[in-house]
Structure formats: structure tokens, C-alpha cells
mmCIF file of C-alpha atoms and ligand atoms in Angstrom:
data_model
loop_
_atom_site.group_PDB
_atom_site.id
_atom_site.type_symbol
_atom_site.label_atom_id
_atom_site.label_comp_id
_atom_site.label_asym_id
_atom_site.label_seq_id
_atom_site.Cartn_x
_atom_site.Cartn_y
_atom_site.Cartn_z
ATOM 1 C CA UNK A 271 -52.619 -22.835 82.973
ATOM 2 C CA UNK A 272 -55.960 -22.519 81.262
ATOM 3 C CA UNK A 273 -57.104 -25.034 78.665
ATOM 4 C CA UNK A 274 -60.204 -24.813 76.478
ATOM 5 C CA UNK A 275 -62.021 -28.034 75.698
ATOM 6 C CA UNK A 276 -64.771 -28.552 73.140
ATOM 7 C CA UNK A 277 -67.273 -31.028 74.539
ATOM 8 C CA UNK A 278 -69.290 -33.167 72.128
ATOM 9 C CA UNK A 279 -71.539 -35.299 74.293
ATOM 10 C CA UNK A 280 -73.354 -36.900 71.375
ATOM 11 C CA UNK A 281 -76.003 -39.580 71.717
ATOM 12 C CA UNK A 282 -77.175 -42.388 73.983
ATOM 13 C CA UNK A 283 -75.035 -42.611 77.101
ATOM 14 C CA UNK A 284 -72.740 -39.876 75.720
ATOM 15 C CA UNK A 285 -74.072 -37.066 77.945
ATOM 16 C CA UNK A 286 -73.845 -39.163 81.146
ATOM 17 C CA UNK A 287 -70.303 -40.425 80.666
ATOM 18 C CA UNK A 288 -68.914 -37.120 79.405
ATOM 19 C CA UNK A 289 -70.330 -35.275 82.416
ATOM 20 C CA UNK A 290 -68.315 -37.574 84.685
ATOM 21 C CA UNK A 291 -65.150 -36.997 82.658
ATOM 22 C CA UNK A 292 -65.671 -33.222 82.962
ATOM 23 C CA UNK A 293 -66.021 -33.676 86.713
ATOM 24 C CA UNK A 294 -62.752 -35.636 86.789
ATOM 25 C CA UNK A 295 -60.983 -32.894 84.833
ATOM 26 C CA UNK A 296 -62.299 -30.314 87.274
ATOM 27 C CA UNK A 297 -60.993 -32.365 90.176
ATOM 28 C CA UNK A 298 -57.566 -32.525 88.541
ATOM 29 C CA UNK A 299 -57.710 -28.802 87.834
ATOM 30 C CA UNK A 300 -58.421 -28.044 91.497
ATOM 31 C CA UNK A 301 -55.634 -30.278 92.689
ATOM 32 C CA UNK A 302 -52.949 -29.103 90.281
ATOM 33 C CA UNK A 303 -54.058 -25.507 89.760
ATOM 34 C CA UNK A 304 -55.311 -25.625 86.164
ATOM 35 C CA UNK A 305 -58.497 -24.249 84.714
ATOM 36 C CA UNK A 306 -60.416 -26.217 82.121
ATOM 37 C CA UNK A 307 -63.109 -24.318 80.265
ATOM 38 C CA UNK A 308 -65.758 -26.356 78.468
ATOM 39 C CA UNK A 309 -67.729 -25.366 75.375
ATOM 40 C CA UNK A 310 -70.446 -27.794 74.385
ATOM 41 C CA UNK A 311 -71.388 -28.411 70.764
ATOM 42 C CA UNK A 312 -73.771 -30.710 68.923
ATOM 43 C CA UNK A 313 -72.783 -33.810 67.001
ATOM 44 C CA UNK A 314 -74.443 -36.948 65.647
ATOM 45 C CA UNK A 315 -78.090 -37.732 66.255
ATOM 46 C CA UNK A 316 -78.415 -34.921 68.794
ATOM 47 C CA UNK A 317 -77.308 -32.477 66.076
ATOM 48 C CA UNK A 318 -79.673 -34.007 63.505
ATOM 49 C CA UNK A 319 -82.570 -33.587 65.927
ATOM 50 C CA UNK A 320 -81.659 -29.996 66.800
ATOM 51 C CA UNK A 321 -80.507 -28.521 63.495
ATOM 52 C CA UNK A 322 -81.024 -31.194 60.834
ATOM 53 C CA UNK A 323 -77.389 -32.039 60.131
ATOM 54 C CA UNK A 324 -75.051 -34.487 61.842
ATOM 55 C CA UNK A 325 -72.005 -32.196 61.902
ATOM 56 C CA UNK A 326 -72.987 -28.514 61.986
ATOM 57 C CA UNK A 327 -70.338 -26.030 60.867
ATOM 58 C CA UNK A 328 -70.566 -24.332 64.237
ATOM 59 C CA UNK A 329 -69.416 -27.552 65.884
ATOM 60 C CA UNK A 330 -66.346 -27.743 63.649
ATOM 61 C CA UNK A 331 -65.607 -24.076 64.430
ATOM 62 C CA UNK A 332 -65.886 -24.654 68.177
ATOM 63 C CA UNK A 333 -63.529 -27.644 67.941
ATOM 64 C CA UNK A 334 -61.038 -25.717 65.839
ATOM 65 C CA UNK A 335 -61.165 -22.874 68.339
ATOM 66 C CA UNK A 336 -60.444 -25.140 71.312
ATOM 67 C CA UNK A 337 -57.252 -26.675 72.644
ATOM 68 C CA UNK A 338 -58.757 -30.158 72.476
ATOM 69 C CA UNK A 339 -61.982 -32.117 72.027
ATOM 70 C CA UNK A 340 -63.762 -34.532 74.347
ATOM 71 C CA UNK A 341 -66.363 -36.765 72.679
ATOM 72 C CA UNK A 342 -68.946 -39.159 74.117
ATOM 73 C CA UNK A 343 -70.475 -41.383 71.449
ATOM 74 C CA UNK A 344 -72.709 -40.976 68.427
ATOM 75 C CA UNK A 345 -75.474 -42.951 66.785
ATOM 76 C CA UNK A 346 -78.491 -45.044 67.666
ATOM 77 C CA UNK A 347 -81.426 -46.823 66.022
ATOM 78 C CA UNK A 348 -83.399 -43.579 65.947
ATOM 79 C CA UNK A 349 -81.179 -42.268 63.127
ATOM 80 C CA UNK A 350 -80.667 -45.514 61.184
ATOM 81 C CA UNK A 351 -82.992 -44.339 58.437
ATOM 82 C CA UNK A 352 -81.015 -41.148 57.788
ATOM 83 C CA UNK A 353 -79.451 -40.944 54.322
ATOM 84 C CA UNK A 354 -75.802 -42.129 54.316
ATOM 85 C CA UNK A 355 -74.513 -38.562 54.044
ATOM 86 C CA UNK A 356 -76.261 -37.515 57.254
ATOM 87 C CA UNK A 357 -75.843 -40.534 59.514
ATOM 88 C CA UNK A 358 -74.353 -39.834 62.947
ATOM 89 C CA UNK A 359 -71.293 -41.958 62.013
ATOM 90 C CA UNK A 360 -70.665 -39.597 59.116
ATOM 91 C CA UNK A 361 -70.169 -36.805 61.647
ATOM 92 C CA UNK A 362 -67.371 -38.794 63.239
ATOM 93 C CA UNK A 363 -65.611 -39.266 59.912
ATOM 94 C CA UNK A 364 -66.178 -35.589 59.117
ATOM 95 C CA UNK A 365 -64.724 -34.249 62.351
ATOM 96 C CA UNK A 366 -61.700 -36.577 62.031
ATOM 97 C CA UNK A 367 -61.029 -35.188 58.568
ATOM 98 C CA UNK A 368 -61.720 -31.536 59.490
ATOM 99 C CA UNK A 369 -59.340 -31.680 62.453
ATOM 100 C CA UNK A 370 -56.685 -33.700 60.603
ATOM 101 C CA UNK A 371 -56.863 -36.504 63.178
ATOM 102 C CA UNK A 372 -54.799 -39.059 61.293
ATOM 103 C CA UNK A 373 -53.514 -41.091 64.232
ATOM 104 C CA UNK A 374 -55.926 -43.128 66.299
ATOM 105 C CA UNK A 375 -54.343 -44.500 69.472
ATOM 106 C CA UNK A 376 -56.252 -47.348 71.084
ATOM 107 C CA UNK A 377 -54.604 -48.979 74.065
ATOM 108 C CA UNK A 378 -55.888 -52.376 75.223
ATOM 109 C CA UNK A 379 -54.726 -53.402 78.634
ATOM 110 C CA UNK A 380 -55.950 -55.789 81.245
ATOM 111 C CA UNK A 381 -56.792 -54.145 84.566
ATOM 112 C CA UNK A 382 -55.601 -56.587 87.232
ATOM 113 C CA UNK A 383 -58.767 -56.383 89.393
ATOM 114 C CA UNK A 384 -60.836 -57.186 86.286
ATOM 115 C CA UNK A 385 -58.651 -60.000 84.975
ATOM 116 C CA UNK A 386 -61.538 -62.462 85.416
ATOM 117 C CA UNK A 387 -63.438 -60.661 82.674
ATOM 118 C CA UNK A 388 -60.864 -61.599 80.050
ATOM 119 C CA UNK A 389 -62.460 -64.162 77.741
ATOM 120 C CA UNK A 390 -59.127 -65.868 76.976
ATOM 121 C CA UNK A 391 -57.794 -68.812 78.930
ATOM 122 C CA UNK A 392 -55.238 -67.562 81.477
ATOM 123 C CA UNK A 393 -52.479 -69.649 79.857
ATOM 124 C CA UNK A 394 -53.006 -67.722 76.602
ATOM 125 C CA UNK A 395 -52.152 -64.478 78.323
ATOM 126 C CA UNK A 396 -48.453 -65.222 78.718
ATOM 127 C CA UNK A 397 -46.961 -62.192 80.394
ATOM 128 C CA UNK A 398 -50.127 -60.155 80.198
ATOM 129 C CA UNK A 399 -52.074 -58.060 77.789
ATOM 130 C CA UNK A 400 -50.864 -54.532 77.249
ATOM 131 C CA UNK A 401 -50.802 -53.335 73.676
ATOM 132 C CA UNK A 402 -51.754 -50.297 71.697
ATOM 133 C CA UNK A 403 -53.247 -50.156 68.246
ATOM 134 C CA UNK A 404 -51.995 -47.194 66.203
ATOM 135 C CA UNK A 405 -54.582 -46.917 63.459
ATOM 136 C CA UNK A 406 -54.352 -44.543 60.505
ATOM 137 C CA UNK A 407 -57.610 -42.583 60.607
ATOM 138 C CA UNK A 408 -58.065 -40.254 57.642
ATOM 139 C CA UNK A 409 -57.201 -42.396 54.626
ATOM 140 C CA UNK A 410 -57.820 -45.859 53.194
ATOM 141 C CA UNK A 411 -61.083 -47.178 51.875
ATOM 142 C CA UNK A 412 -62.911 -44.937 54.376
ATOM 143 C CA UNK A 413 -62.087 -41.785 52.434
ATOM 144 C CA UNK A 414 -61.441 -43.110 48.901
ATOM 145 C CA UNK A 415 -63.904 -42.455 46.101
ATOM 146 C CA UNK A 416 -67.263 -44.156 46.550
ATOM 147 C CA UNK A 417 -69.640 -44.770 43.699
ATOM 148 C CA UNK A 418 -72.413 -46.889 42.266
ATOM 149 C CA UNK A 419 -72.521 -47.935 38.611
ATOM 150 C CA UNK A 420 -75.731 -48.154 36.651
ATOM 151 C CA UNK A 421 -75.249 -51.939 36.359
ATOM 152 C CA UNK A 422 -75.543 -52.390 40.111
ATOM 153 C CA UNK A 423 -71.852 -52.435 41.035
ATOM 154 C CA UNK A 424 -70.457 -50.423 43.959
ATOM 155 C CA UNK A 425 -66.913 -49.134 44.539
ATOM 156 C CA UNK A 426 -64.913 -47.949 47.546
ATOM 157 C CA UNK A 427 -61.456 -46.941 46.463
ATOM 158 C CA UNK A 428 -58.720 -48.134 48.828
ATOM 159 C CA UNK A 429 -55.908 -45.610 48.608
ATOM 160 C CA UNK A 430 -52.826 -44.572 50.559
ATOM 161 C CA UNK A 431 -50.026 -42.144 49.761
ATOM 162 C CA UNK A 432 -46.427 -42.458 50.896
ATOM 163 C CA UNK A 433 -46.825 -39.288 52.970
ATOM 164 C CA UNK A 434 -49.883 -40.645 54.780
ATOM 165 C CA UNK A 435 -48.115 -43.898 55.591
ATOM 166 C CA UNK A 436 -44.946 -42.158 56.713
ATOM 167 C CA UNK A 437 -46.616 -39.885 59.237
ATOM 168 C CA UNK A 438 -48.599 -42.665 60.905
ATOM 169 C CA UNK A 439 -45.578 -44.972 60.897
ATOM 170 C CA UNK A 440 -43.518 -42.305 62.658
ATOM 171 C CA UNK A 441 -46.240 -41.986 65.313
ATOM 172 C CA UNK A 442 -46.127 -45.744 65.887
ATOM 173 C CA UNK A 443 -42.339 -45.864 66.224
ATOM 174 C CA UNK A 444 -42.381 -42.892 68.619
ATOM 175 C CA UNK A 445 -45.064 -44.634 70.653
ATOM 176 C CA UNK A 446 -43.009 -47.845 70.742
ATOM 177 C CA UNK A 447 -40.045 -45.904 72.110
ATOM 178 C CA UNK A 448 -42.158 -44.905 75.092
ATOM 179 C CA UNK A 449 -43.253 -48.505 75.585
ATOM 180 C CA UNK A 450 -41.437 -51.748 74.757
ATOM 181 C CA UNK A 451 -39.688 -50.825 71.481
ATOM 182 C CA UNK A 452 -41.623 -53.208 69.286
ATOM 183 C CA UNK A 453 -43.838 -52.390 66.287
ATOM 184 C CA UNK A 454 -45.909 -54.963 64.402
ATOM 185 C CA UNK A 455 -47.079 -53.555 61.083
ATOM 186 C CA UNK A 456 -50.269 -55.211 59.863
ATOM 187 C CA UNK A 457 -51.317 -55.276 56.212
ATOM 188 C CA UNK A 458 -52.485 -57.543 53.408
ATOM 189 C CA UNK A 459 -49.393 -57.205 51.206
ATOM 190 C CA UNK A 460 -49.938 -60.640 49.653
ATOM 191 C CA UNK A 461 -53.001 -59.216 47.886
ATOM 192 C CA UNK A 462 -53.279 -55.427 48.039
ATOM 193 C CA UNK A 463 -51.129 -52.848 46.257
ATOM 194 C CA UNK A 464 -51.819 -50.271 48.990
ATOM 195 C CA UNK A 465 -50.422 -52.810 51.468
ATOM 196 C CA UNK A 466 -47.278 -53.325 49.395
ATOM 197 C CA UNK A 467 -46.705 -49.571 49.459
ATOM 198 C CA UNK A 468 -47.481 -49.623 53.174
ATOM 199 C CA UNK A 469 -44.838 -52.265 53.847
ATOM 200 C CA UNK A 470 -42.131 -50.582 51.750
ATOM 201 C CA UNK A 471 -42.796 -47.250 53.396
ATOM 202 C CA UNK A 472 -42.866 -48.637 56.939
ATOM 203 C CA UNK A 473 -39.557 -50.390 56.267
ATOM 204 C CA UNK A 474 -38.008 -47.090 55.174
ATOM 205 C CA UNK A 475 -39.345 -45.181 58.190
ATOM 206 C CA UNK A 476 -38.020 -47.964 60.435
ATOM 207 C CA UNK A 477 -34.466 -47.167 59.343
ATOM 208 C CA UNK A 478 -34.729 -44.024 61.462
ATOM 209 C CA UNK A 479 -35.610 -46.122 64.517
ATOM 210 C CA UNK A 480 -32.913 -48.811 64.729
ATOM 211 C CA UNK A 481 -33.684 -49.270 68.433
ATOM 212 C CA UNK A 482 -37.254 -50.395 67.668
ATOM 213 C CA UNK A 483 -37.896 -53.969 66.599
ATOM 214 C CA UNK A 484 -40.205 -54.220 63.572
ATOM 215 C CA UNK A 485 -42.119 -57.182 62.236
ATOM 216 C CA UNK A 486 -44.976 -57.617 59.789
ATOM 217 C CA UNK A 487 -48.127 -59.688 59.868
ATOM 218 C CA UNK A 488 -50.891 -60.185 57.357
ATOM 219 C CA UNK A 489 -54.149 -58.984 58.840
ATOM 220 C CA UNK A 490 -55.808 -62.399 58.868
ATOM 221 C CA UNK A 491 -52.913 -63.845 60.806
ATOM 222 C CA UNK A 492 -52.838 -60.806 63.108
ATOM 223 C CA UNK A 493 -56.508 -61.356 63.958
ATOM 224 C CA UNK A 494 -55.659 -64.948 64.875
ATOM 225 C CA UNK A 495 -52.514 -64.072 66.840
ATOM 226 C CA UNK A 496 -54.478 -61.576 68.933
ATOM 227 C CA UNK A 497 -56.499 -64.373 70.483
ATOM 228 C CA UNK A 498 -53.787 -67.053 70.431
ATOM 229 C CA UNK A 499 -50.880 -65.090 71.841
ATOM 230 C CA UNK A 500 -51.714 -61.437 72.558
ATOM 231 C CA UNK A 501 -48.674 -60.804 74.735
ATOM 232 C CA UNK A 502 -46.424 -60.851 71.633
ATOM 233 C CA UNK A 503 -47.747 -57.393 70.738
ATOM 234 C CA UNK A 504 -46.580 -53.992 71.892
ATOM 235 C CA UNK A 505 -47.565 -51.478 69.177
ATOM 236 C CA UNK A 506 -49.753 -52.613 66.282
ATOM 237 C CA UNK A 507 -49.421 -50.224 63.342
ATOM 238 C CA UNK A 508 -52.104 -50.517 60.686
ATOM 239 C CA UNK A 509 -54.421 -48.772 58.241
ATOM 240 C CA UNK A 510 -57.885 -47.420 58.800
ATOM 241 C CA UNK A 511 -60.032 -50.459 57.937
ATOM 242 C CA UNK A 512 -57.800 -53.143 59.438
ATOM 243 C CA UNK A 513 -57.324 -50.933 62.492
ATOM 244 C CA UNK A 514 -61.062 -50.577 62.936
ATOM 245 C CA UNK A 515 -61.466 -54.335 63.037
ATOM 246 C CA UNK A 516 -58.374 -55.226 65.046
ATOM 247 C CA UNK A 517 -58.996 -52.533 67.651
ATOM 248 C CA UNK A 518 -62.442 -53.971 68.385
ATOM 249 C CA UNK A 519 -60.889 -57.404 68.690
ATOM 250 C CA UNK A 520 -58.076 -56.122 70.913
ATOM 251 C CA UNK A 521 -60.516 -54.318 73.165
ATOM 252 C CA UNK A 522 -62.857 -57.250 73.586
ATOM 253 C CA UNK A 523 -60.081 -59.598 74.693
ATOM 254 C CA UNK A 524 -59.590 -57.360 77.726
ATOM 255 C CA UNK A 525 -63.169 -58.290 78.631
ATOM 256 C CA UNK A 526 -64.127 -54.781 79.628
ATOM 257 C CA UNK A 527 -64.780 -52.513 76.710
ATOM 258 C CA UNK A 528 -66.303 -50.011 79.146
ATOM 259 C CA UNK A 529 -62.777 -49.352 80.413
ATOM 260 C CA UNK A 530 -60.912 -48.486 77.236
ATOM 261 C CA UNK A 531 -60.082 -44.941 76.140
ATOM 262 C CA UNK A 532 -58.798 -43.646 72.832
ATOM 263 C CA UNK A 533 -57.051 -40.643 71.365
ATOM 264 C CA UNK A 534 -57.146 -39.296 67.833
ATOM 265 C CA UNK A 535 -54.163 -37.077 67.187
ATOM 266 C CA UNK A 536 -53.182 -34.553 64.531
ATOM 267 C CA UNK A 537 -49.942 -32.787 63.675
ATOM 268 C CA UNK A 538 -50.888 -30.024 66.115
ATOM 269 C CA UNK A 539 -51.440 -30.621 69.821
ATOM 270 C CA UNK A 540 -55.212 -30.592 69.324
ATOM 271 C CA UNK A 541 -56.654 -34.089 69.576
ATOM 272 C CA UNK A 542 -60.012 -35.720 70.061
ATOM 273 C CA UNK A 543 -60.540 -38.102 72.959
ATOM 274 C CA UNK A 544 -63.343 -40.600 73.315
ATOM 275 C CA UNK A 545 -64.179 -43.992 74.787
ATOM 276 C CA UNK A 546 -63.841 -46.991 72.474
ATOM 277 C CA UNK A 547 -67.377 -48.154 73.183
ATOM 278 C CA UNK A 548 -70.489 -46.836 71.473
ATOM 279 C CA UNK A 549 -73.595 -44.945 72.525
ATOM 280 C CA UNK A 550 -75.361 -47.953 74.141
ATOM 281 C CA UNK A 551 -78.909 -46.670 73.472
ATOM 282 C CA UNK A 552 -80.396 -49.548 75.493
ATOM 283 C CA UNK A 553 -79.093 -48.118 78.776
ATOM 284 C CA UNK A 554 -79.112 -44.423 77.859
ATOM 285 C CA UNK A 555 -80.508 -42.064 80.480
ATOM 286 C CA UNK A 556 -80.567 -44.752 83.175
ATOM 287 C CA UNK A 557 -77.381 -43.728 84.978
ATOM 288 C CA UNK A 558 -76.042 -47.260 84.435
ATOM 289 C CA UNK A 559 -73.161 -46.639 82.040
ATOM 290 C CA UNK A 560 -69.518 -47.045 82.964
ATOM 291 C CA UNK A 561 -67.838 -43.616 82.749
ATOM 292 C CA UNK A 562 -64.302 -44.994 83.192
ATOM 293 C CA UNK A 563 -63.376 -45.215 79.487
ATOM 294 C CA UNK A 564 -64.325 -41.568 79.042
ATOM 295 C CA UNK A 565 -62.533 -40.518 82.220
ATOM 296 C CA UNK A 566 -59.412 -42.355 81.010
ATOM 297 C CA UNK A 567 -59.817 -40.614 77.650
ATOM 298 C CA UNK A 568 -59.655 -37.311 79.525
ATOM 299 C CA UNK A 569 -56.409 -38.568 81.077
ATOM 300 C CA UNK A 570 -55.060 -39.238 77.586
ATOM 301 C CA UNK A 571 -55.968 -35.659 76.664
ATOM 302 C CA UNK A 572 -53.918 -34.375 79.582
ATOM 303 C CA UNK A 573 -50.963 -36.483 78.488
ATOM 304 C CA UNK A 574 -51.015 -36.080 74.698
ATOM 305 C CA UNK A 575 -52.570 -32.667 74.083
ATOM 306 C CA UNK A 576 -51.602 -30.717 77.193
ATOM 307 C CA UNK A 577 -48.351 -32.481 78.090
ATOM 308 C CA UNK A 578 -49.478 -32.960 81.702
ATOM 309 C CA UNK A 579 -48.283 -36.506 82.496
ATOM 310 C CA UNK A 580 -48.519 -36.190 86.291
ATOM 311 C CA UNK A 581 -52.107 -34.982 86.006
ATOM 312 C CA UNK A 582 -52.932 -37.848 83.620
ATOM 313 C CA UNK A 583 -51.417 -40.337 86.015
ATOM 314 C CA UNK A 584 -53.438 -38.868 88.893
ATOM 315 C CA UNK A 585 -56.611 -39.860 87.036
ATOM 316 C CA UNK A 586 -55.322 -43.293 86.048
ATOM 317 C CA UNK A 587 -54.141 -44.050 89.575
ATOM 318 C CA UNK A 588 -57.481 -42.899 90.993
ATOM 319 C CA UNK A 589 -59.278 -45.313 88.645
ATOM 320 C CA UNK A 590 -56.934 -48.112 89.747
ATOM 321 C CA UNK A 591 -57.617 -47.446 93.424
ATOM 322 C CA UNK A 592 -61.383 -47.314 92.917
ATOM 323 C CA UNK A 593 -61.260 -50.690 91.163
ATOM 324 C CA UNK A 594 -58.962 -52.123 93.843
ATOM 325 C CA UNK A 595 -61.497 -51.018 96.422
ATOM 326 C CA UNK A 596 -64.096 -53.137 94.623
ATOM 327 C CA UNK A 597 -66.250 -50.378 93.144
ATOM 328 C CA UNK A 598 -67.955 -51.599 89.967
ATOM 329 C CA UNK A 599 -70.509 -50.373 87.460
ATOM 330 C CA UNK A 600 -72.942 -52.958 86.092
ATOM 331 C CA UNK A 601 -70.842 -53.900 83.054
ATOM 332 C CA UNK A 602 -67.806 -54.892 85.124
ATOM 333 C CA UNK A 603 -69.589 -56.312 88.185
ATOM 334 C CA UNK A 604 -69.715 -60.069 88.611
ATOM 335 C CA UNK A 605 -73.210 -61.449 87.954
ATOM 336 C CA UNK A 606 -75.266 -61.108 91.107
ATOM 337 C CA UNK A 607 -72.841 -58.652 92.743
ATOM 338 C CA UNK A 608 -73.794 -55.140 93.712
ATOM 339 C CA UNK A 609 -72.950 -52.325 91.355
ATOM 340 C CA UNK A 610 -72.998 -48.555 91.383
ATOM 341 C CA UNK A 611 -74.398 -45.875 89.086
ATOM 342 C CA UNK A 612 -72.470 -43.918 86.483
ATOM 343 C CA UNK A 613 -72.526 -40.744 88.566
ATOM 344 C CA UNK A 614 -71.498 -42.548 91.772
ATOM 345 C CA UNK A 615 -68.534 -44.066 89.939
ATOM 346 C CA UNK A 616 -67.605 -40.594 88.683
ATOM 347 C CA UNK A 617 -67.835 -39.198 92.212
ATOM 348 C CA UNK A 618 -65.752 -42.037 93.644
ATOM 349 C CA UNK A 619 -63.003 -41.383 91.112
ATOM 350 C CA UNK A 620 -63.072 -37.629 91.798
ATOM 351 C CA UNK A 621 -62.739 -38.280 95.528
ATOM 352 C CA UNK A 622 -59.695 -40.456 94.834
ATOM 353 C CA UNK A 623 -58.172 -37.799 92.578
ATOM 354 C CA UNK A 624 -58.523 -35.258 95.387
ATOM 355 C CA UNK A 625 -57.143 -37.645 98.022
ATOM 356 C CA UNK A 626 -54.369 -39.047 95.831
HETATM 357 C C1 IPM B 77 -64.755 -46.564 65.301
HETATM 358 C C2 IPM B 77 -66.112 -46.754 64.687
HETATM 359 C C3 IPM B 77 -66.209 -45.841 63.469
HETATM 360 C C4 IPM B 77 -65.144 -46.258 62.490
HETATM 361 C C5 IPM B 77 -67.597 -45.805 62.805
HETATM 362 C C6 IPM B 77 -68.682 -45.492 63.810
HETATM 363 C C7 IPM B 77 -67.622 -44.854 61.654
HETATM 364 O O1 IPM B 77 -66.344 -48.077 64.364
HETATM 365 O O2 IPM B 77 -64.434 -45.446 65.712
HETATM 366 O O3 IPM B 77 -64.009 -47.551 65.380
HETATM 367 O O4 IPM B 77 -65.356 -47.188 61.706
HETATM 368 O O5 IPM B 77 -64.072 -45.645 62.497
HETATM 369 MG MG1 MG B 78 -64.842 -49.391 65.066
#
């Protein structure tokens, strides 16, 4: 089969890590007989520099004309003085909205060879750390009305509709069915009306999934439980703002944010796939970044957008074997140990894909 992929390398380390993910996809293509065609487009600071706007229309068109989208990272200090409407981050929100990417899937798992990097005491880990945050991505306070009053007050309207809550809740329950049949819905229903609607709606959707266990946590408690007893979680279902915060927390307790991929899914098979980490301007262009999160994001694309689970697993297994063999980039190497470059890590993973 042939699959078309829009490639948005973005800023900072974006170009380096995305190039390695493209290489990994090509290796998979060779092995399994698929063709991946790549069309690059500008986003974020790179787009501001080239054409003056963070999300050019042409970029949206290229994404909409492709089977899926691979993204590096956007932003950096260079563009901090841009007006709010043209900041690189705005491009991310814009492309999510344009492509209808309402479901953000952020798995946080501990890779056994990197277990030392976990900042939690081993006894806190119980039977391990393997959860996924299912974050609603196109609603909430992110997209509600924003305004400033003359008297110096600012507003960000937090809003959710039943339909928006239903479709993300269904995604979370479906996800739980492919994992350990447990959803924890996180809200602030003791204070927020949107959260009360969230809870009612999730409860109603849950009736269609009697095989999935459902519980609720307030977001403050959830933040605490994530560091006290993370193994109680399977699927965390939450809104846009709480999901933003909790997914950073969940990823950092694995100790290796350079390893974690993410998927943003729509009602169609087109999704956008990107590492959880940012553009790391301090190491940009030095060939020091860890490409694994982006390579694993490409694996998620194969699984969720192209329905190619064996091909996805070939990438994930290759990453596992490379780590088992002791290969490390700087971010996951022990202090004082040797480490390899971004491109060497990419090559090592490709070799494993071909051998696997
Ligand atoms: C993320 C980021 C974005 C978000 C920012 C960069 C707009 O933090 O993807 O988690 O808040 O969604
Ligand atoms: Mg975030």
C-alpha cells in the first residue's frame, strides 16, 4: 500500500528527530512492502521566519490532503515576542482544530532498561507504570471565548458540550478495552459546572461499556495519586487543560520524556503524531537529541491511522532491542557514560527494524 504523510518538522530539534522517524518509516516500508510518501510543510517559528505566519494555509491544505501528519516540535525563545495570535504554539492549536483532532493519546510507560531514570522510589511503582492519558484536545478553556475588559480583567471561557464529552469518553472506553479495562475520569466536579456535565456524561457513556471499570478522581487528587501510586491507573480520561497538566506529570514520572510518543486523533483515520517533548532549542542542530519519541510516534501512526499493527510493533520491538543492547542518547545515558548522536540512534533502530 501507499500512504501519504505530511511532515511538519517545526523548530529546534524538530528537523533532526523527524528525519530519523522518516528513516524508520522507510525501513518499515522496505521490510513490509509499503510506500510512504512525504510532503514537508512549514509550521511554527520556521513558518513565521519564512512566510510571516505560524500556520500558513498551504500547510493546512497539505495536511488535509495527506493520510496522516508527522510533527516534530514548535516554538523557541526566538519567537517569544510574537503577538499571541502568531506564536508558534498558536499553530499547534490551529492545526488541532483544523484537522478535528479531538483525542490526544499520551501513553506513559516505563522502559525496563531505563527503570533507573524513574524519579519515584521503586516501592511506589507497585506493579509498574503503564498508563495512557486520553485528553480532550479541541474544547475547554483552550478554545472558549477569550477577552480583556477595560477595567483590567481577563476571561477564558471554560466550556464543554455533551457531544464533545461523549466522543472523547467513547475513545477512552475503547482504549481501555484494548488495555486493562479500567478508566479513571478526572475532573473538578466539586467546583466546576463543566466538570459536573463531564461526570454525568461519562457515566452515561459508561453504560455502553459494562466490561470497563470506571472511577472518578478530582484533578488535585489525581495529580497526587500519580506520584503516590501510579500503578492504579490504566486509562486516564480528562479535559484539555487538566490533560495538559497531568500528561506532563505522567511523562516525567517515567524519567525519560525523550522516549514518549503521542497521537492526536480525529473521527477520520487522519491523525497527527508527535513526541511529547518540546523543541529543546538549547541542543538544536547539535545532533544530540533523542529521536526515539518521534520514532515511536511514527509507530503510533502505523497502528492508529494505517491499521498496521505488525509494522508498528516492528518499530517498537526494534527500539526495545536497541535499548537492551545499551545504546543511549545523552538524555537517557547515565552521567559519565558514553552516548550516541541522534542520527546514530536513528540508524541503529533502522538496522534493528531490518534485522527484526
Ligand atoms: C502540549 C503543549 C501545548 C498544549 C502548548 C504548546 C500549546 O503544552 O501539547 O501539551 O498546551 O496543548
Ligand atoms: Mg503540554
